[in-house]
Amino acid sequence: MTIELVDGKAGVAHISSEDKAIIHQAKFSKSDVVFDWGDAFKCTMGSANKATIGTGCASIQGLDWHITAAESVTISNGSQGMKRNDIICAHYHRDSRSGIENVGLVVLKGSPNATAAADPTIPSGKILSGAVDAYMPLWRIPLDGITVGTPVRLFTPRGALWDSVTLERQPFPFFGNTLLLQKRNGLVIATVSASPTSTSRNLYNVTANETIANGFRPSSFNAIMTSVSHGDDVASVLIHSDGRISVFGTLIVGHHYLWQGVWPTE
């Protein structure tokens, strides 16, 4: 039978991790989520070869997991004259024979390159499709030669699920101000009011360094934010579904812009 009262008494053990993953994805998000609890998986480098991940709570594809005491992982030595990016991930694994599941921290090692480092490929296994392995990126560890750089966080902690509105603030491209993102009932409202820090004319599909945080990105299509300044110059921002930001138009120092946008998200 395909209908089940998951939280009801059945007389036998019947609630599976698949049941909980389905329900959590439907209620909260299909995306991996790190919650604002404990140290929110804070990463510190104790040495060039040791990264420590603090306490935290998260969901990988709908399956909840947490760290209740700091955990350490080993970073392989860098190479003189070479750059490399390693990614610290949460690794879900299910034993194909016993069905036993667990989660742990692993380091996916990038390929050394003399000019520019690239992130290693993150395997894309889907747990509900039967994959026995799945990975949730947490931190990027950049290496330049034998020097380890500052860890880069690859997630944004989310507030309590009962908050009526989830807020996110992040830098806005070309502006010395922050973009306010408000999410409620699957809709994101984006606003920012600011003046540019430099003049840029005739921009066309210029990719900004910033990206929209996971959980606030357009769900299936690109969204547009457009602004006309008091000097009548027009500038637009295209928000891609993968979080990238592309800028079009003209931005002039001393001119004030009010940006607004609304789009559906997961």
Short mmCIF file of N, CA and C in Angstrom, two decimals, residues 138-142 150-154:
data_model
loop_
_atom_site.label_atom_id
_atom_site.label_comp_id
_atom_site.label_asym_id
_atom_site.label_seq_id
_atom_site.Cartn_x
_atom_site.Cartn_y
_atom_site.Cartn_z
N LEU A 138 30.35 21.94 2.94
CA LEU A 138 30.31 22.85 4.09
C LEU A 138 31.34 23.97 3.98
N TRP A 139 32.60 23.61 3.71
CA TRP A 139 33.67 24.62 3.69
C TRP A 139 34.64 24.35 2.55
N ARG A 140 35.12 25.44 1.95
CA ARG A 140 36.21 25.38 0.97
C ARG A 140 37.50 25.73 1.70
N ILE A 141 38.52 24.90 1.53
CA ILE A 141 39.84 25.17 2.11
C ILE A 141 40.80 25.48 0.96
N PRO A 142 41.17 26.76 0.77
CA PRO A 142 42.08 27.12 -0.32
C PRO A 142 43.54 26.94 0.09
N THR A 150 42.23 31.20 4.36
CA THR A 150 41.07 31.28 5.25
C THR A 150 39.94 30.41 4.72
N PRO A 151 39.35 29.55 5.56
CA PRO A 151 38.23 28.72 5.10
C PRO A 151 37.08 29.57 4.60
N VAL A 152 36.41 29.10 3.55
CA VAL A 152 35.28 29.82 2.93
C VAL A 152 34.00 29.02 3.19
N ARG A 153 33.05 29.65 3.87
CA ARG A 153 31.79 28.96 4.18
C ARG A 153 30.93 28.82 2.93
N LEU A 154 30.36 27.63 2.71
CA LEU A 154 29.57 27.34 1.52
C LEU A 154 28.09 27.21 1.83
#
